[in-house]
Amino acid sequence: MTERTISVDYLARVEGEGSLKVRVRDHTLEEVQLKIFEPPRFFEAFLRGRALEEAPDITARICGICPVAYQMSSAHAIERALGVRVDGLLRRLRRLLYLGEWIESHALHIYLLHTPDFLGYPDALRLARDRPQAVQRGLALKRVGNQILEVLGGREIHPVNVRIGGFYRLPTVEEFAPLGPALDRALDLALETVRFVGGFDFPELTEDYEFAALSHPEEYPMTEGDIVTSSGTRLPQERFDEAFEELQVPYTNALHVVRRPTGASYLVGPLARYALNRERLSRRARDVAREVGLADVERNPFRSVVVRAVEVVHAVEEAREILRTYRPEGPAAVPVDRSRLPAVGAAVTEAPRGMLYHAYKLAADGRIEEARIVAPTTQNQRRIEDDIRHVVSRSLDRTDAELQALCERAIRNHDPCISCATHFLKLDVERA
Amino acid sequence: MPRSPRPKLAVWKFASCDGCQLSVLDLEDDLLALAGAVEIANFREASSAVVDGPYDLSLVEGSVTTEEDARRIREVRAESRILVTIGACATSGGIQALRNFADVKEFARVVYARPEYVRTLATSTAIREHVPVDLELRGCPVNKAQLLEVVSAYLGDRSPNLPTESVCASCKRRGTVCVMVARGTPCLGPVTQSGCGALCPAYDRGCYGCFGPAETPNLPSMVRRLDELGVDAAARVRLFRTFNAGDPLFREAANASAPPAEAR
């Protein structure tokens, strides 16, 4: 009897701290454990007692890679509780801020974290020695996303301009002016990116995913829309819990989320959004997707890098469109009416990595009584293990080192954000 | 091959959101130049390649919240010539230091099942409470220009130019009208260290103190002013207990603001 254990003690090029253990006995895969050892930070516990106005700034700190996603899901959930509606210019500006984050986060993942896998480098900095143009293209694209965040949000990481009801201040036309030419250039860079990553050599793998994402009749989903799945479920955002269930597993500091009632894994993120909303992408994004041979429903997770690039094309185009007609008219925020308190509210928005659910119970004095947050990576965790199971089962003849590299790639396909995944854990106190 | 003369840079993560180390990658225009000037020897978020220590310059993000991390930071210190903490978590315990003020039993009771799977300390503490630190860079997140200044200063063998004045000084320089004087918006600018570029007042809101206290802040006066502006005791405590809750000066200001039952 032979036993092989493949272990990766510290996953590189992912956000946060995780490891992987795979056990193979007699040519059969016995166990796959994606372990997240990032220490929990207990956001849901210390949000209790805070003022509802503080939620966007506090929850942003769950993730330095996608703070806007946290600001948007928290603001929408609390606005829904209060019966506040953010429309028109303010709604468009919220999309613009979020588009900035999508561009930044996707460019980061595509070029700095994921591309090195396809071209055989340990990181993008070493890749830059041989292919400086490619890495510079990625950094320039990332820069444009960050510029949007800087002008509209004040800074790239943990922007300061988001509040319940809208923004603190609307930027002037002059402040936005440099973004026009920057976005024109970004569109070229984004199209080049799709063609660049579309030409990679992709390992063969077809996964039978159940996809889950928001879906909106008029726009590529981001801040609004129903929750839909590829098996035909459609629910309003507030009813997230009817379709999905959180489970605690002993070996990881993050919860797993599974489908109700089957207990099956499912996938959120770019592959899911694209499969369920492709026809709402901009025409250019759809055309370039077809040009590089992306299927209408893409089931090879290694090609997620192409889908991310296609989403960047769409994001750049939509950002250009929003800025084209921008005039700072009217108040920066809708007045916040507290007459409905106490109240409950929940919302889902599409973080770069997939659906991000926030739910709040608010007391009569406007304090948060309960908060619940379900991050994209917790939803994908079990699905990532399933991917690894299939990748490993098909490749048992490979050496341990090859298998290890393949497993790491299978994880990076889904851009896991481990800092997000562990914010909410239970408390086990060890007195120092 | 000759030994690389470039200094070895390492980036370490403890409990955090990853935002401060992301600031290194956000250097964008300067990133490739940086990678040419130093050898990025250990930076797991950016690279699978790890070069063994010792390291010339270590940037440490995050706070200590587990026994394992309390041990690990001592190892990091032992193999680092210069150790710089980056951001509010590493410098004051971060927002997760709010657990330091919670009744932990109550905490455990209200937050769900099976805590036995998770191991964590009762407190979130700054790196300096565990090992000697050569330099602390403030902010939630750090300002990337300041981050670059720290690395440049190291390379140029000089002291980094990091102001310790208050946000008010930056506001004046930026020409922002004072939100507290002109509109009565509560603002921690007078007691908060600059470094962000006085961002919040420039966006028509009060500073929320994410860079921690300025040098010799007049906290009693700040607390009094907040009171006059109608910020009640509980809200004042929250203001000082957010992203730098564990900082000794902000802790004192929160205690001075709190009704006796809530002071700790």
XYZ file of C-alpha atoms in Angstrom:
696
model
C 0.000 0.000 0.000
C 1.406 3.366 -0.929
C 0.362 6.704 0.440
C 1.226 10.076 -1.013
C 0.586 13.362 0.644
C 0.853 16.540 -1.328
C 0.941 19.555 0.905
C 1.345 23.214 0.278
C 2.085 24.826 3.611
C 1.590 28.420 2.604
C -0.232 29.284 -0.586
C 1.522 32.033 -2.468
C -0.067 34.631 -4.730
C -3.412 34.553 -2.972
C -4.730 37.172 -0.571
C -4.301 35.854 2.937
C -3.004 32.756 4.643
C -4.042 29.310 3.525
C -2.648 25.848 2.959
C -3.646 22.689 1.136
C -3.445 19.022 2.002
C -4.167 16.241 -0.473
C -3.939 12.568 0.502
C -3.714 9.793 -2.073
C -3.760 6.107 -1.114
C -3.209 3.303 -3.621
C -3.820 5.558 -6.590
C -7.079 6.775 -5.136
C -7.624 10.271 -3.919
C -8.751 10.099 -0.310
C -8.849 13.597 0.994
C -8.591 17.213 -0.073
C -8.466 19.949 2.565
C -8.128 23.592 1.709
C -7.221 25.015 5.058
C -7.493 28.661 5.885
C -5.363 29.504 8.898
C -5.694 33.240 8.654
C -6.622 34.258 12.186
C -10.258 35.320 12.590
C -10.952 38.980 13.302
C -14.597 38.805 14.498
C -16.123 41.659 12.532
C -19.664 40.435 13.033
C -19.160 40.451 16.785
C -17.749 43.944 17.115
C -20.195 45.492 14.656
C -22.768 44.983 17.398
C -23.424 48.260 19.133
C -21.847 50.400 16.411
C -23.912 53.112 14.690
C -25.421 52.081 11.348
C -23.506 54.939 9.675
C -20.216 53.256 10.625
C -20.852 49.989 8.762
C -19.333 50.976 5.382
C -16.056 52.219 6.917
C -15.747 49.328 9.351
C -16.637 46.462 7.005
C -14.263 47.858 4.347
C -11.468 46.711 6.675
C -12.421 43.085 6.143
C -10.564 43.217 2.846
C -7.894 45.535 1.503
C -8.344 44.076 -1.997
C -12.085 44.691 -2.304
C -13.088 47.308 0.296
C -15.640 48.875 -2.062
C -17.538 45.579 -2.246
C -17.940 45.684 1.540
C -18.936 49.331 1.479
C -21.531 48.635 -1.218
C -23.079 45.516 0.329
C -23.280 47.150 3.772
C -24.716 50.413 2.442
C -27.303 48.621 0.301
C -28.376 46.310 3.135
C -28.798 49.200 5.566
C -30.536 51.386 2.983
C -32.944 48.538 2.289
C -33.694 48.325 6.022
C -34.347 52.074 6.189
C -36.310 52.190 2.946
C -33.796 54.607 1.401
C -33.432 54.440 -2.377
C -30.286 55.641 -4.127
C -31.024 56.394 -7.771
C -29.921 58.410 -10.762
C -26.504 60.036 -10.626
C -25.658 58.626 -7.192
C -26.459 55.102 -8.349
C -24.280 55.582 -11.445
C -21.421 56.913 -9.325
C -21.642 53.905 -7.034
C -21.285 51.692 -10.082
C -18.334 53.795 -11.201
C -16.579 53.315 -7.861
C -17.265 49.580 -8.008
C -16.052 49.419 -11.640
C -12.795 51.014 -10.473
C -12.411 48.248 -7.931
C -13.216 45.539 -10.499
C -10.588 46.915 -12.874
C -7.987 47.213 -10.124
C -8.695 43.846 -8.532
C -8.965 41.934 -11.817
C -5.789 43.527 -13.247
C -3.983 42.636 -10.029
C -5.118 39.041 -10.206
C -4.635 38.597 -13.945
C -1.129 40.037 -14.177
C 0.471 39.876 -10.749
C -1.027 36.683 -9.340
C -2.286 34.461 -12.161
C -0.300 35.057 -15.379
C 2.977 33.815 -13.813
C 1.321 30.356 -13.564
C 0.704 30.169 -17.291
C 4.118 31.433 -18.313
C 6.143 29.473 -15.765
C 7.376 32.208 -13.443
C 7.272 32.435 -9.641
C 6.009 36.016 -9.796
C 5.287 38.952 -12.057
C 8.443 40.819 -11.061
C 10.625 38.070 -12.499
C 8.299 37.817 -15.471
C 8.856 41.547 -16.016
C 12.559 40.927 -16.671
C 11.701 38.851 -19.743
C 8.356 40.350 -20.729
C 8.409 43.937 -19.434
C 5.678 45.078 -21.805
C 3.150 42.565 -20.542
C 3.680 43.427 -16.882
C 3.725 47.153 -17.591
C 0.430 46.774 -19.439
C -1.040 45.095 -16.372
C 0.252 47.754 -14.006
C -1.045 50.541 -16.261
C -4.484 48.944 -16.372
C -4.490 48.464 -12.611
C -3.462 52.093 -12.231
C -6.582 53.289 -14.099
C -8.844 51.326 -11.760
C -7.041 52.887 -8.820
C -7.361 56.371 -10.335
C -11.151 56.006 -10.319
C -11.000 54.954 -6.673
C -8.727 57.877 -5.813
C -10.830 60.574 -7.428
C -14.239 59.297 -6.366
C -13.272 57.536 -3.151
C -10.361 59.649 -1.917
C -7.935 56.717 -1.895
C -7.557 53.261 -3.468
C -7.659 51.194 -0.309
C -10.447 51.905 2.193
C -11.956 54.869 0.307
C -13.474 57.551 2.557
C -16.279 58.940 0.390
C -19.016 56.272 0.708
C -21.890 56.866 3.128
C -25.359 55.491 3.734
C -27.497 57.312 1.148
C -24.690 58.073 -1.309
C -21.426 59.991 -0.950
C -19.950 62.729 1.252
C -18.938 64.848 -1.723
C -19.368 64.678 -5.499
C -16.077 65.174 -7.352
C -15.893 68.121 -9.727
C -15.755 67.697 -13.508
C -12.123 68.920 -13.321
C -11.173 66.230 -10.822
C -12.537 63.565 -13.150
C -11.005 65.134 -16.279
C -7.736 63.104 -16.361
C -9.786 59.901 -16.280
C -11.206 60.431 -19.759
C -7.949 59.904 -21.673
C -6.809 57.328 -19.096
C -9.901 55.217 -19.754
C -9.551 55.576 -23.539
C -6.093 54.104 -23.247
C -7.309 51.509 -20.737
C -9.775 50.182 -23.295
C -6.894 49.343 -25.648
C -4.962 47.798 -22.775
C -8.009 45.769 -21.724
C -8.569 44.420 -25.245
C -4.866 43.567 -25.532
C -5.186 41.801 -22.187
C -7.990 39.543 -23.437
C -5.910 38.608 -26.498
C -2.804 38.114 -24.350
C -4.406 35.779 -21.797
C -6.634 34.191 -24.452
C -3.452 32.844 -26.058
C -2.258 30.984 -22.951
C -1.974 27.211 -22.942
C -4.875 25.985 -20.790
C -4.945 22.609 -19.047
C -8.002 20.590 -20.110
C -10.720 20.458 -17.502
C -14.487 20.674 -17.733
C -16.343 21.111 -14.481
C -20.043 20.617 -13.969
C -20.519 23.815 -12.000
C -23.666 25.113 -10.477
C -23.175 28.828 -11.042
C -24.671 31.488 -8.773
C -24.626 35.233 -9.398
C -26.809 38.294 -9.404
C -28.722 38.966 -12.588
C -30.280 42.248 -13.668
C -32.470 42.756 -16.746
C -30.584 45.818 -18.031
C -27.027 45.699 -16.796
C -24.117 43.419 -16.098
C -24.704 42.586 -12.424
C -22.897 44.510 -9.753
C -25.068 46.368 -7.258
C -28.576 45.181 -8.061
C -30.536 42.230 -9.424
C -31.911 38.901 -8.243
C -29.848 35.935 -7.131
C -29.985 33.354 -9.912
C -28.373 29.956 -10.326
C -27.709 27.805 -13.369
C -30.138 25.195 -11.987
C -32.981 27.685 -12.290
C -33.296 29.163 -8.797
C -34.254 32.838 -8.774
C -34.649 34.748 -5.524
C -34.625 38.346 -4.345
C -31.381 39.254 -2.545
C -32.962 39.306 0.925
C -33.803 35.618 0.609
C -30.161 34.483 0.208
C -30.537 32.081 3.149
C -33.253 30.115 1.382
C -30.800 28.964 -1.275
C -27.520 28.768 0.629
C -26.407 27.435 3.995
C -23.276 28.066 6.043
C -21.528 25.106 7.675
C -18.588 25.014 10.008
C -15.830 22.507 9.236
C -13.143 21.591 11.741
C -9.998 22.034 9.691
C -10.434 25.576 8.422
C -10.947 29.007 9.937
C -13.585 29.836 7.321
C -17.111 28.542 7.034
C -18.206 26.550 4.018
C -21.364 27.564 2.205
C -23.424 24.975 0.331
C -26.665 24.828 -1.654
C -29.897 24.092 0.134
C -31.232 21.466 0.324
C -28.690 19.324 -1.563
C -25.576 20.301 0.372
C -23.728 20.562 -2.941
C -20.974 23.038 -3.707
C -21.554 25.922 -6.100
C -19.465 28.603 -7.752
C -19.606 32.395 -7.559
C -17.352 34.901 -9.326
C -16.438 35.748 -12.921
C -17.249 32.333 -14.456
C -20.692 32.402 -12.839
C -21.443 36.025 -13.683
C -20.412 35.468 -17.277
C -22.392 32.233 -17.687
C -25.555 33.833 -16.318
C -25.220 37.346 -17.773
C -23.104 37.183 -20.909
C -25.663 38.951 -23.079
C -25.535 42.017 -20.805
C -21.812 42.559 -21.408
C -20.880 45.404 -23.743
C -20.776 44.426 -27.411
C -17.000 44.856 -27.535
C -16.548 42.600 -24.510
C -18.748 39.906 -26.092
C -16.994 40.202 -29.445
C -13.506 39.886 -28.035
C -14.641 36.940 -25.883
C -15.806 35.177 -29.032
C -12.637 36.162 -30.892
C -10.430 34.363 -28.331
C -12.667 31.303 -28.296
C -14.418 31.667 -24.963
C -17.512 29.436 -24.806
C -20.850 31.087 -24.016
C -20.796 29.119 -20.793
C -17.192 28.508 -19.824
C -16.656 25.440 -17.644
C -12.870 25.230 -17.681
C -11.747 27.040 -14.505
C -8.285 27.660 -15.981
C -9.978 29.981 -18.468
C -11.372 32.167 -15.672
C -8.414 34.449 -16.350
C -9.914 35.182 -19.781
C -13.340 35.874 -18.307
C -11.775 38.339 -15.853
C -10.103 40.099 -18.762
C -13.418 40.255 -20.663
C -15.061 41.770 -17.579
C -12.336 44.424 -17.487
C -13.197 45.417 -21.069
C -16.821 45.827 -20.035
C -15.889 47.708 -16.850
C -13.684 50.177 -18.712
C -16.403 50.822 -21.282
C -19.110 51.332 -18.699
C -16.878 53.647 -16.650
C -16.221 55.715 -19.800
C -19.936 55.921 -20.460
C -20.735 57.091 -16.908
C -18.049 59.775 -17.054
C -19.061 61.004 -20.504
C -22.265 62.545 -19.175
C -21.033 63.398 -15.674
C -22.228 66.653 -14.114
C -22.174 67.041 -10.314
C -25.801 68.047 -9.856
C -27.961 67.697 -6.775
C -27.070 66.519 -3.283
C -24.193 64.080 -2.677
C -26.485 61.827 -0.641
C -30.156 61.001 -0.174
C -31.364 62.044 3.296
C -31.387 59.100 5.669
C -34.857 58.637 7.130
C -34.777 56.767 10.441
C -38.537 56.471 10.886
C -38.560 52.774 10.001
C -36.219 51.783 12.828
C -35.997 49.200 14.287
C -35.570 47.341 11.018
C -33.770 44.531 9.244
C -32.172 44.606 5.815
C -29.994 42.435 3.606
C -28.261 42.890 0.279
C -25.986 41.099 -2.148
C -23.557 42.831 -4.476
C -21.039 41.361 -6.896
C -17.547 41.716 -5.441
C -14.800 41.025 -8.008
C -14.718 37.462 -6.615
C -18.493 36.955 -6.544
C -21.601 37.480 -4.442
C -21.089 39.259 -1.133
C -24.067 39.038 1.248
C -24.595 41.397 4.188
C -27.563 41.318 6.605
C -28.184 43.707 9.487
C -30.631 43.980 12.339
C -30.853 47.610 13.423
C -32.141 48.821 16.796
C -34.530 51.743 17.323
C -31.586 54.047 18.210
C -29.774 53.238 14.940
C -27.233 50.871 16.444
C -26.397 47.548 14.814
C -27.808 44.683 16.849
C -26.719 41.857 14.577
C -24.620 41.599 11.447
C -24.005 38.677 9.154
C -21.586 38.657 6.245
C -21.029 35.874 3.702
C -17.940 36.465 1.551
C -17.391 35.034 -1.949
C -14.419 32.910 -0.938
C -16.367 31.119 1.791
C -18.941 30.231 -0.856
C -16.273 28.964 -3.256
C -14.186 27.074 -0.735
C -15.928 23.729 -1.110
C -16.134 24.165 -4.880
C -12.377 24.790 -5.031
C -11.844 21.508 -3.162
C -14.032 19.775 -5.762
C -11.919 21.258 -8.579
C -8.744 20.021 -6.899
C -10.254 16.563 -6.429
C -10.891 16.317 -10.176
C -7.574 17.805 -11.216
C -5.648 15.435 -8.957
C -7.675 12.319 -9.885
C -6.836 12.867 -13.535
C -3.167 13.510 -12.909
C -2.100 10.845 -10.431
C 0.772 9.786 -12.686
C 2.441 13.170 -12.210
C 5.252 13.744 -9.725
C 4.459 15.262 -6.363
C 6.024 18.548 -7.378
C 3.952 18.696 -10.558
C 0.790 17.806 -8.685
C 1.492 20.457 -6.099
C 1.931 23.119 -8.745
C -1.253 22.006 -10.479
C -3.226 22.175 -7.212
C -1.970 25.662 -6.496
C -3.053 26.725 -9.942
C -6.478 25.161 -9.440
C -6.858 27.299 -6.321
C -5.635 30.496 -7.959
C -8.167 30.009 -10.763
C -10.785 31.247 -8.325
C -8.760 34.160 -6.935
C -9.526 33.254 -3.336
C -9.452 36.110 -0.888
C -8.634 34.483 2.361
C -8.696 37.679 4.412
C -12.356 37.990 3.435
C -13.125 34.395 4.218
C -12.094 34.485 7.858
C -13.520 37.665 9.174
C -16.374 36.087 11.023
C -15.245 33.165 12.996
C -16.221 31.918 16.373
C -14.255 32.709 19.426
C -12.126 30.268 21.380
C -10.325 32.158 24.044
C -6.835 31.324 25.171
C -5.745 33.667 27.862
C -2.141 34.649 27.203
C 27.154 33.754 -9.945
C 28.224 36.661 -7.752
C 26.158 37.302 -4.670
C 23.478 39.888 -5.200
C 24.486 43.199 -3.667
C 20.854 44.294 -3.444
C 19.312 44.392 0.035
C 16.820 41.626 0.783
C 13.266 42.781 1.394
C 10.639 40.653 3.143
C 6.925 41.371 3.624
C 5.148 39.564 6.476
C 1.469 39.211 7.229
C -0.229 38.890 10.616
C -3.955 39.529 11.367
C -4.977 42.114 8.798
C -6.956 42.842 5.649
C -3.884 42.644 3.324
C -4.411 46.289 2.351
C -1.050 47.590 3.573
C 0.979 44.953 1.732
C -1.251 45.556 -1.277
C 0.030 49.137 -1.091
C 3.405 47.748 -2.168
C 1.802 46.379 -5.345
C -0.187 49.619 -5.675
C 3.118 51.426 -6.176
C 2.475 50.493 -9.829
C 4.675 53.076 -11.594
C 7.461 52.561 -9.039
C 6.998 48.845 -8.460
C 9.396 47.602 -11.119
C 12.004 50.156 -10.045
C 11.623 48.954 -6.483
C 12.019 45.349 -7.598
C 15.247 46.413 -9.302
C 16.624 48.200 -6.250
C 15.914 45.475 -3.706
C 15.689 41.723 -3.873
C 12.115 40.780 -3.030
C 13.145 37.782 -1.008
C 9.970 36.826 0.827
C 6.583 38.265 -0.165
C 4.040 35.457 -0.301
C 1.186 37.544 -1.650
C 3.278 38.427 -4.694
C 5.609 35.504 -5.253
C 5.977 31.739 -4.930
C 9.755 32.115 -4.737
C 11.116 32.450 -1.227
C 14.731 33.203 -0.394
C 15.852 32.238 3.109
C 16.693 34.907 5.671
C 18.261 36.848 7.179
C 16.572 39.857 5.608
C 17.854 43.410 5.491
C 14.456 45.072 5.639
C 11.231 43.481 6.853
C 7.851 45.128 6.439
C 5.332 43.709 8.890
C 1.586 44.019 8.352
C -1.057 42.957 10.871
C -1.473 42.443 14.598
C -0.794 39.512 16.888
C -3.975 37.586 17.721
C -2.816 33.985 18.131
C -0.131 32.212 20.182
C 1.397 30.933 16.974
C 1.724 34.487 15.651
C 3.234 35.654 18.957
C 5.931 33.018 18.373
C 6.280 33.773 14.664
C 6.895 37.502 15.139
C 9.890 36.660 17.338
C 11.291 34.531 14.526
C 10.697 37.324 12.021
C 12.478 39.780 14.335
C 15.411 37.399 14.738
C 16.017 37.200 11.000
C 15.400 40.892 10.189
C 18.060 43.563 10.382
C 15.515 46.409 10.199
C 11.872 45.775 11.070
C 9.223 48.311 10.022
C 5.573 47.857 10.950
C 3.162 48.987 8.246
C -0.307 50.197 9.149
C -2.733 50.495 12.050
C -2.985 46.745 12.750
C 0.757 46.298 13.206
C 1.154 49.629 14.994
C -1.821 49.642 17.373
C -3.631 46.297 17.001
C -6.032 47.497 14.288
C -9.801 47.337 14.309
C -9.641 43.777 15.577
C -8.326 45.257 18.859
C -11.976 46.049 19.583
C -12.021 42.566 21.059
C -9.762 43.940 23.811
C -12.720 45.931 25.129
C -15.341 43.211 24.796
C -16.605 41.100 27.605
C -15.152 37.994 26.075
C -17.511 35.541 27.778
C -20.482 37.489 26.489
C -18.809 37.628 23.094
C -18.438 33.855 23.000
C -21.981 33.300 24.198
C -23.635 35.423 21.506
C -21.510 34.286 18.587
C -22.527 30.865 17.432
C -21.637 27.198 17.783
C -18.456 25.139 18.033
C -15.790 27.652 19.028
C -13.475 24.715 19.775
C -12.340 24.653 16.140
C -10.825 28.095 16.303
C -7.861 29.130 18.367
C -7.274 32.754 19.118
C -5.997 35.034 21.864
C -8.310 37.308 23.851
C -6.466 40.382 22.585
C -5.134 41.869 19.365
C -1.841 43.602 20.026
C 0.669 45.765 18.202
C 3.948 44.250 17.015
C 5.919 46.530 19.366
C 4.303 44.806 22.347
C 6.079 41.615 21.305
C 9.418 42.596 19.773
C 11.516 45.755 19.308
C 10.440 47.700 16.228
C 12.737 50.037 14.282
C 10.075 52.196 12.672
C 6.279 52.369 12.661
C 4.335 53.514 9.648
C 0.818 54.648 10.532
C -2.464 54.496 8.675
C -5.410 52.311 7.820
C -4.142 51.768 5.218
C -0.611 53.207 5.024
C -0.017 55.944 2.505
C 1.930 54.376 -0.350
C 4.090 57.488 -0.826
C 5.161 57.140 2.811
C 5.836 53.457 2.226
C 8.048 54.307 -0.725
C 9.755 57.001 1.368
C 10.630 54.413 4.030
C 12.200 52.061 1.482
C 13.990 54.919 -0.336
C 15.357 56.267 2.933
C 16.598 52.815 3.808
C 18.322 52.494 0.435
C 19.808 56.000 0.771
C 20.927 55.295 4.340
C 19.054 58.296 5.756
C 16.119 58.854 8.114
C 12.723 58.827 6.421
C 10.844 62.095 6.322
C 7.580 61.234 8.097
C 5.702 64.192 9.599
C 4.234 63.805 13.089
C 2.075 66.942 12.891
C -1.716 66.807 13.006
C -4.155 66.467 10.095
C -5.062 70.150 10.691
C -1.667 71.211 9.355
C -2.249 69.214 6.142
C -5.752 70.683 5.790
C -4.368 74.220 5.999
C -1.716 73.423 3.423
C -4.296 71.866 1.147
C -6.547 74.886 1.556
C -9.493 72.891 2.848
C -12.045 74.870 4.849
C -12.210 73.487 8.390
C -15.255 71.205 8.585
C -15.465 71.547 12.351
C -15.201 75.339 12.543
C -17.272 76.120 9.451
C -19.967 73.468 9.787
C -19.677 71.912 13.197
C -18.804 68.482 11.788
C -17.068 66.386 14.461
C -13.476 65.791 13.271
C -10.514 64.037 14.890
C -8.096 66.032 12.693
C -6.689 68.150 15.553
C -5.434 65.041 17.408
C -4.670 62.723 14.472
C -1.303 62.362 12.773
C -1.164 63.541 9.188
C 0.082 61.311 6.389
C -3.155 60.698 4.476
C -3.080 64.187 2.949
C -6.078 65.317 5.065
C -8.378 63.232 2.938
C -11.640 63.163 4.879
C -12.091 66.932 5.319
C -11.311 67.300 1.596
C -14.308 65.000 1.024
C -16.553 67.056 3.339
C -16.424 64.764 6.316
C -14.629 64.680 9.645
C -11.374 62.787 10.102
C -11.922 59.391 11.748
C -8.421 59.026 13.096
C -7.095 56.156 10.986
C -3.474 57.367 11.333
C -3.668 57.356 15.146
C -2.652 60.201 17.473
C -0.406 63.066 16.397
C 2.573 63.977 18.534
C 1.416 65.480 21.870
C -2.295 65.730 20.992
C -4.541 67.806 23.217
C -7.047 65.057 23.848
C -8.969 66.572 26.792
C -9.682 69.621 24.653
C -10.753 67.393 21.751
C -13.137 65.453 23.977
C -14.613 68.713 25.307
C -15.103 70.083 21.791
C -16.855 66.893 20.656
C -19.126 67.179 23.665
C -19.956 70.794 22.754
C -20.772 69.693 19.215
C -23.364 67.317 20.621
C -21.436 64.053 20.200
C -22.709 61.975 23.114
C -20.458 59.905 25.350
C -21.133 56.600 23.576
C -20.432 58.128 20.159
C -17.203 59.709 21.463
C -16.036 56.328 22.709
C -16.761 54.846 19.288
C -14.821 57.628 17.562
C -11.667 56.873 19.525
C -12.265 53.129 19.454
C -12.236 52.302 15.771
C -9.132 51.656 13.676
C -6.614 52.553 16.390
C -8.628 51.404 19.416
C -5.549 49.824 20.975
C -3.389 52.938 20.839
C -2.615 54.065 24.416
C -3.514 57.748 23.818
C -6.763 57.009 21.980
C -7.583 54.437 24.655
C -7.184 57.119 27.292
C -9.358 59.538 25.301
C -12.057 56.861 24.946
C -11.949 56.236 28.685
C -12.181 59.963 29.387
C -15.245 60.090 27.104
C -17.016 57.058 28.457
C -19.676 56.834 31.107
C -18.000 55.064 34.074
C -19.570 51.658 33.353
C -18.011 51.463 29.896
C -14.523 52.669 30.779
C -11.772 50.081 30.815
